[in-house]
Coordinates of C-alpha atoms in Angstrom, one line a residue:
X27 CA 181.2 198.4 127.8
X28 CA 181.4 194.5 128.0
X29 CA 179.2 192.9 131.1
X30 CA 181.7 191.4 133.6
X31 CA 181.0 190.0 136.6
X32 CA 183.8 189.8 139.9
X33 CA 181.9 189.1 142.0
X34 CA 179.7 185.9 142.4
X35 CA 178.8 185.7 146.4
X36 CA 177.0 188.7 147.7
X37 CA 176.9 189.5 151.7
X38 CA 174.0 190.3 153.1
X39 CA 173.9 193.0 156.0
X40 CA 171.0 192.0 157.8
X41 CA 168.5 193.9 160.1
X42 CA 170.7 194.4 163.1
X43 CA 174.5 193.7 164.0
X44 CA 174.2 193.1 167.4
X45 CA 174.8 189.2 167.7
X46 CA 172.7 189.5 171.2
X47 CA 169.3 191.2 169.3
X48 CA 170.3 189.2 166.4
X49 CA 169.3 185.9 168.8
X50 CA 166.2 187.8 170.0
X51 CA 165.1 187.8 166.7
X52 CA 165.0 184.8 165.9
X53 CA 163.5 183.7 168.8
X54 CA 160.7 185.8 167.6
X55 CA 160.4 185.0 163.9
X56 CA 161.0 181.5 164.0
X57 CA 157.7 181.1 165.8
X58 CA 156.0 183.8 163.0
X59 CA 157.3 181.9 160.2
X60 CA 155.8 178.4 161.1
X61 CA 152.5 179.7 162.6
X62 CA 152.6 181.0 158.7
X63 CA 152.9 178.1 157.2
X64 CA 150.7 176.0 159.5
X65 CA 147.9 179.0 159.6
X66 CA 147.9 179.1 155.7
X67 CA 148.7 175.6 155.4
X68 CA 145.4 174.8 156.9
X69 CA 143.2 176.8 154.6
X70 CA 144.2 175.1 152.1
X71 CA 143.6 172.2 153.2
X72 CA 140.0 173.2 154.9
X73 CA 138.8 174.6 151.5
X74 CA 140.6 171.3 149.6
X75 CA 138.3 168.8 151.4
X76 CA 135.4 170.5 152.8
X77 CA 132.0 170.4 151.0
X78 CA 130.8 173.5 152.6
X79 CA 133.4 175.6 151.1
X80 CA 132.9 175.5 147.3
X81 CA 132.1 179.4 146.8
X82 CA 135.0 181.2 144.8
X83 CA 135.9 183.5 147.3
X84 CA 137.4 180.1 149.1
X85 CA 138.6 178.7 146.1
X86 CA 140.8 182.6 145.7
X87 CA 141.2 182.3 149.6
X88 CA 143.1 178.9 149.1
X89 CA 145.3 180.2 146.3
X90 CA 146.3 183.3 148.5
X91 CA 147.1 181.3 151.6
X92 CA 149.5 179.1 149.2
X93 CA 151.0 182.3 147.6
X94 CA 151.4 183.3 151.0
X95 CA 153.3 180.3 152.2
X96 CA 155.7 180.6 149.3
X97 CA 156.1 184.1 149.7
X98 CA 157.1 183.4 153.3
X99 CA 159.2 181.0 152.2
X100 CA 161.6 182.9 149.8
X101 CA 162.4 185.1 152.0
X102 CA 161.6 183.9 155.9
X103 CA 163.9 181.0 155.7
X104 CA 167.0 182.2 154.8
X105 CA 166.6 185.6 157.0
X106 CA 166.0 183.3 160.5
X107 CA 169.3 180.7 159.8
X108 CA 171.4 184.5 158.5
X109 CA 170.9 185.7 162.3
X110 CA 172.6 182.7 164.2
X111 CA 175.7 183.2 161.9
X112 CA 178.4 186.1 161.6
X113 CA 179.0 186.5 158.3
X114 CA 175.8 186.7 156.3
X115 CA 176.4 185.5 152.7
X116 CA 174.4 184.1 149.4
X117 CA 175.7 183.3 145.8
X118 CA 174.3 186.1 142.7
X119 CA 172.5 183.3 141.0
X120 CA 170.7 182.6 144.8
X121 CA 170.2 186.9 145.3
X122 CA 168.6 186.6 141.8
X123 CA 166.4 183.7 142.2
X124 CA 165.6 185.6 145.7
X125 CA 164.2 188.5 143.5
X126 CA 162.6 186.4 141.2
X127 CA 160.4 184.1 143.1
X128 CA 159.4 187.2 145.7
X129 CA 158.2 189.7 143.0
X130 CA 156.5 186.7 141.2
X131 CA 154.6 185.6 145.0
X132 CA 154.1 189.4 145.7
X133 CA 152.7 190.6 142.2
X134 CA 150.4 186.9 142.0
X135 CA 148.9 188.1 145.5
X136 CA 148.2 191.5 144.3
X137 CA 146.0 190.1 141.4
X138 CA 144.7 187.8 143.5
X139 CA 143.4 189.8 146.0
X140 CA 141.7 192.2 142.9
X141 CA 140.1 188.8 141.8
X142 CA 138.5 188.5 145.7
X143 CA 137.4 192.3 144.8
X144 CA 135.9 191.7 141.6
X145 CA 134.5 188.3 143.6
X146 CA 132.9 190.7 146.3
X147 CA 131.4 192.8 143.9
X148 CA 129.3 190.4 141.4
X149 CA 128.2 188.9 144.8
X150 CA 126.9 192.5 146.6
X151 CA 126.0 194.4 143.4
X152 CA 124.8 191.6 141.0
X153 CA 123.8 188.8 143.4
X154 CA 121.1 187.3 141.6
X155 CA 123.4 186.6 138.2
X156 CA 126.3 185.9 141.2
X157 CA 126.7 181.7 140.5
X158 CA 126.4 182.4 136.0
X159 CA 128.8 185.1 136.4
X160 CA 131.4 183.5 138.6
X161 CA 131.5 180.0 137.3
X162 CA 134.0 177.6 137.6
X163 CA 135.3 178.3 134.2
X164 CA 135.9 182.1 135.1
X165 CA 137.0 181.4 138.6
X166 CA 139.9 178.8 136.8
X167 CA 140.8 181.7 133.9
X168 CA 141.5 184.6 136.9
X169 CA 143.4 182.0 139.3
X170 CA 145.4 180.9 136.3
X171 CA 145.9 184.9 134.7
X172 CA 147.1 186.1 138.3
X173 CA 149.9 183.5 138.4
X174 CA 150.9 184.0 134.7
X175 CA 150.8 188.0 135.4
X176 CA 153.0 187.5 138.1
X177 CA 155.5 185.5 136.6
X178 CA 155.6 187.8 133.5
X179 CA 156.4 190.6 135.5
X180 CA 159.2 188.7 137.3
X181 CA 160.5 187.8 134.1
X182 CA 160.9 191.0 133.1
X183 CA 162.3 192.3 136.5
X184 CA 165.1 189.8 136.2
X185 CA 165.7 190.1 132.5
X186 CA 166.8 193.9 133.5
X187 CA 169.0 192.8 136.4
X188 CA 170.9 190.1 135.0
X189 CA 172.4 191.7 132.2
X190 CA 174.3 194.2 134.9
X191 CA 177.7 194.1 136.0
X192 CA 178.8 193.2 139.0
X193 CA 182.3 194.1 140.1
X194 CA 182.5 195.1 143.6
X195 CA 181.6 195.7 146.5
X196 CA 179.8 193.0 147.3
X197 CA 178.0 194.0 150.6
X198 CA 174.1 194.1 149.9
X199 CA 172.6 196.6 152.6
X200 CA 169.3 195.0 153.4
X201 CA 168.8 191.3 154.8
X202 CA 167.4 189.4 151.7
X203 CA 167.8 190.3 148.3
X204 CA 165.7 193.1 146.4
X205 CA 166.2 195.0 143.2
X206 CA 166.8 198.6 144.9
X207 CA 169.8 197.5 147.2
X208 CA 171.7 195.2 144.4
X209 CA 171.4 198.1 141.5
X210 CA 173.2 200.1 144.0
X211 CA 176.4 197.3 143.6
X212 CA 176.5 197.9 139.8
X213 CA 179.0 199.2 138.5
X214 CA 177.2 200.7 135.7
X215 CA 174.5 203.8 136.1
X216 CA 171.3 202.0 136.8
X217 CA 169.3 205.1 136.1
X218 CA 167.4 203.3 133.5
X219 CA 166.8 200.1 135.0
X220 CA 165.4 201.9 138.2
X221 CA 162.9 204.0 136.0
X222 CA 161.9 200.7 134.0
X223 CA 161.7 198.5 137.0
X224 CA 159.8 201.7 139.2
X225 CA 157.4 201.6 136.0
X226 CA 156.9 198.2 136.1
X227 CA 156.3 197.8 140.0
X228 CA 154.4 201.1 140.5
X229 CA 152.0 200.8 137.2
X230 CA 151.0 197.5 138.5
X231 CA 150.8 198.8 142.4
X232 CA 149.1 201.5 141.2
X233 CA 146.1 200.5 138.7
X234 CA 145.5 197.1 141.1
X235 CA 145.2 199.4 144.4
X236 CA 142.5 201.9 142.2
X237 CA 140.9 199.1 140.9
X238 CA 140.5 197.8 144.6
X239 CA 139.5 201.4 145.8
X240 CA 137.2 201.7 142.9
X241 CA 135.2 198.5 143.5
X242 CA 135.0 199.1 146.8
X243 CA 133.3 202.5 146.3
X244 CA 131.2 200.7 144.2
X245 CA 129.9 198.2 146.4
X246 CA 129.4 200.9 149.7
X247 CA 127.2 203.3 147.1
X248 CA 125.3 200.5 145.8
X249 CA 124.7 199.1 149.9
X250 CA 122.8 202.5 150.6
X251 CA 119.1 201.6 149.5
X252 CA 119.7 198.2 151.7
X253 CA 118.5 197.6 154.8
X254 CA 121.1 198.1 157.8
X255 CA 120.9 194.3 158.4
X256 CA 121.7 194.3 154.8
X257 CA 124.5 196.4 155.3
X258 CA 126.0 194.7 157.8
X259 CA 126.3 191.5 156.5
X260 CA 127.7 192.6 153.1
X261 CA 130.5 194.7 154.9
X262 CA 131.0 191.9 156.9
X263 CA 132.1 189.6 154.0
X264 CA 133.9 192.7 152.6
X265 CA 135.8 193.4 156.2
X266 CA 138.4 190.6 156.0
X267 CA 139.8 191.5 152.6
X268 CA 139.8 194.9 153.3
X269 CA 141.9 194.4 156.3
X270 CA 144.5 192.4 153.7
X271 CA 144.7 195.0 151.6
X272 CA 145.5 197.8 154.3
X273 CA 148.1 195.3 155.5
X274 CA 149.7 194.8 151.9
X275 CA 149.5 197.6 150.1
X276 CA 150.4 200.2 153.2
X277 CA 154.2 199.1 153.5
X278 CA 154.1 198.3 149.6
X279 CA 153.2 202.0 149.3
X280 CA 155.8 203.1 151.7
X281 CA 158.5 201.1 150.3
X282 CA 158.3 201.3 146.6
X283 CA 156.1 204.6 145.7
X284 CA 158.9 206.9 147.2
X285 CA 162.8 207.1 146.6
X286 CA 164.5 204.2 147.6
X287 CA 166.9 204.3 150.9
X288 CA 168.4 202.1 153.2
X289 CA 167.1 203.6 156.4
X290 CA 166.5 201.0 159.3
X291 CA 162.8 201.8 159.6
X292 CA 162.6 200.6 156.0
X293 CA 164.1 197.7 156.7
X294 CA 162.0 197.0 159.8
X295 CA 158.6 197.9 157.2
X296 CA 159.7 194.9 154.9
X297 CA 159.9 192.7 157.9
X298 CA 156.7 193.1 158.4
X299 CA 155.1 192.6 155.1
X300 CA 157.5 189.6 154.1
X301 CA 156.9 187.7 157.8
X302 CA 153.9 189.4 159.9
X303 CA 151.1 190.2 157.7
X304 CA 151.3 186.3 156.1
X305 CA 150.9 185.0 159.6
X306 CA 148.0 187.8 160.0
X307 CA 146.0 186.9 156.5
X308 CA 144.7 183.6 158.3
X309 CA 143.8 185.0 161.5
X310 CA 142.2 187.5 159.9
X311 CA 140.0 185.3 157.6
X312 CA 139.4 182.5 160.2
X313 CA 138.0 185.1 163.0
X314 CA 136.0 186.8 160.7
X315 CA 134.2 184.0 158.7
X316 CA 131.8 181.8 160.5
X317 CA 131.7 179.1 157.5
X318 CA 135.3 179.0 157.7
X319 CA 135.3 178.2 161.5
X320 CA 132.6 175.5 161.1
X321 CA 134.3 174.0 158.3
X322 CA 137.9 173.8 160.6
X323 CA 136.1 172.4 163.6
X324 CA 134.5 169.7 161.4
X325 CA 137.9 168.9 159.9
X326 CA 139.3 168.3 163.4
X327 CA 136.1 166.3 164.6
X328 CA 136.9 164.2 161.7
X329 CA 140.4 163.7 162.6
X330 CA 139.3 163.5 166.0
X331 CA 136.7 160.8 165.7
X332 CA 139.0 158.8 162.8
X333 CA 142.0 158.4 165.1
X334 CA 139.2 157.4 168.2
X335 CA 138.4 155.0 165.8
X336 CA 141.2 153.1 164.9
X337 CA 141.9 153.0 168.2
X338 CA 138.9 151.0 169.2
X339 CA 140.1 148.5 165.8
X340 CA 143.2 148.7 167.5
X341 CA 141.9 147.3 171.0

C-alpha cells in the first residue's frame, strides 16, 4: 500500500473542554512553567560560576536542570497558549518534532539520573578511589553518552512514525503530541510499530530503573558496618535523587508499562511529569543540599554587593 498523507494539521483535544477550567488552568501552569525555568535556570548557572561546586554530582545536576528546562519547554509552552483558544490545532511536521525533542529530553534524563547513581555509588562504596574514578574525562564521556543515547532513541522513535499514513481523522485525543494517541490516527494497523516502539521505551525504562534499584541496594548493604552518623549523611546525599526518581519513573511506569488509553486520569498523570515534577527537581535539590544553598546565597551577595557598588561609582 503506498504511504499517503491527507492530512497535514492535527487538532489537539486538550485536558478539559470547559473554556471556564480551561482559564483556571492556565492561571495555574503559567506560574509552574516559569518557576521551571527560573528554578532550573539558576542551577545552572550556580554550578557554572561557583568554585565550591566542582564535584560531578553538580556538574550531572547542571545537565539535568537544562534537560529539564527543555523538556518543559517542548511541551509546557504550547499546552498554556492551546487553553486561551477554541480550536486547538498544530501542523504533523510540528506533532512530530513534539515527539521527537520530548522522548530525546525524557530518555537524556533517564541516563542522566543513572549517571548521578553510578556518581552516588563510587562516592559511598569506593570513596577513597572516588576523585581517580570519577574524573573529569569520565564525567565528560557519561554527560556526552546520555545525550547521544537519547537522541538515538528518538531517532528511531520517529523513523517508525513518519513513514505512516495519515488520512483522517485528524483529532489527536491528548493535549500535546505522543506516539500512543497519533498511531491511533493511522490508517494503517500500527500493531507493529506499538510493539517496536513499547520495546524500545520499556527496555530502556526498564534496565535504567533496575540499574537505579540495583545500585541503590548496593549502596544501603554496604552503609551497614558504618556508623549511624555515617549513615545518615550518606543517605542524606542519596535522599534528593531518590526523591527524582520516585517522581519520574512513577507516572513513567503508569503511563507506558501498561496498555495505552485515553482516560482523563492519564491525561492528568502526564501533566504532572511534563510540568510539576520539573518545577519540583530544584526544590528538591536546593532544600536538601547545604553546599548548594551556600553557593546561591553567595551568588546573590555578589550580585547584591556588584549592583551596591556601581551605585556608589554612579554617585
Amino acid at each position: 500500500m503506498a504511504r499517503t498523507n491527507n492530512v497535514t494539521e492535527l487538532i489537539i483535544a486538550g485536558l478539559f473542554q470547559d473554556p471556564e477550567v480551561q482559564r483556571a488552568c492556565f492561571v495555574v501552569f503559567l506560574p509552574v512553567y516559569l518557576a521551571t525555568v527560573v528554578g532550573n535556570g539558576l542551577i545552572v548557572l550556580t554550578v557554572g560560576v561557583s568554585q565550591s561546586l566542582r564535584a560531578p554530582m553538580y556538574f550531572f545536576l547542571s545537565h539535568l536542570s537544562l534537560v529539564e528546562i527543555s523538556y518543559s519547554s517542548t511541551i509546557v509552552p504550547k499546552f498554556i497558549t492551546d487553553l486561551l483558544v477554541k480550536v486547538k490545532t498544530i501542523s504533523l511536521k510540528g506533532c512530530l518534532a513534539q515527539i521527537f525533542f520530548s522522548h530525546f529530553l525524557g530518555v537524556t534524563e533517564i541516563f542522566l539520573l543513572v549517571v548521578m547513581a553510578y556518581d552516588r555509588y563510587v562516592a559511598i562504596c569506593k570513596p577513597l578511589h572516588y576523585m581517580s574514578i570519577m574524573n573529569r574525562q569520565l564525567c565528560y564521556i557519561l554527560v556526552a553518552g546520555s545525550w547521544l543515547g537519547g537522541s538515538f532513541h528518538s531517532i528511531i522513535q520517529v523513523l517508525i512514525t513518519i513513514q505512516l499514513p495519515f488520512c483522517g481523522p485528524n483529532v489527536i485525543d491528548h493535549y500535546f503530541c505522543d506516539l500512543h494517541p497519533l498511531f491511533k490516527l493511522a490508517c494503517t494497523d500500527t500493531f507493529m510499530e506499538g510493539v517496536v516502539v513499547l520495546a524500545n521505551s520499556g527496555l530502556i525504562a526498564l534496565c535504567s530503573f533496575l540499574l537505579l534499584v540495583s545500585s541503590y541496594i548496593v549502596i544501603l548493604l554496604s552503609l551497614r558496618n558504618r556508623s549511624a552518623e555515617g549513615r545518615r549523611k550518606a543517605l542524606s546525599t542519596c535522599a534528593s535523587h531518590l526523591t527524582v526518581v520516585a517522581l519520574f519513573f512513577g507516572p513513567a511506569i503508569f503511563l507506558y508499562m501498561r496498555p495505552a488509553s485515553t482516560f482523563t486520569e492519564d491525561k492528568l498523570v502526564a501533566v504532572f511529569y511534563t510540568a510539576v515534577t520539573p518545577m519540583l527537581n530544584p526544590i528538591i535539590y536546593t532544600l536538601r543540599n547545604a553546599e548548594m544553598k551556600i553557593a546561591l546565597r553567595r551568588l546573590w551577595g555578589k550580585k547584591e554587593n556588584s549592583g551596591m557598588e556601581r551605585k556608589w561609582e554612579g554617585d
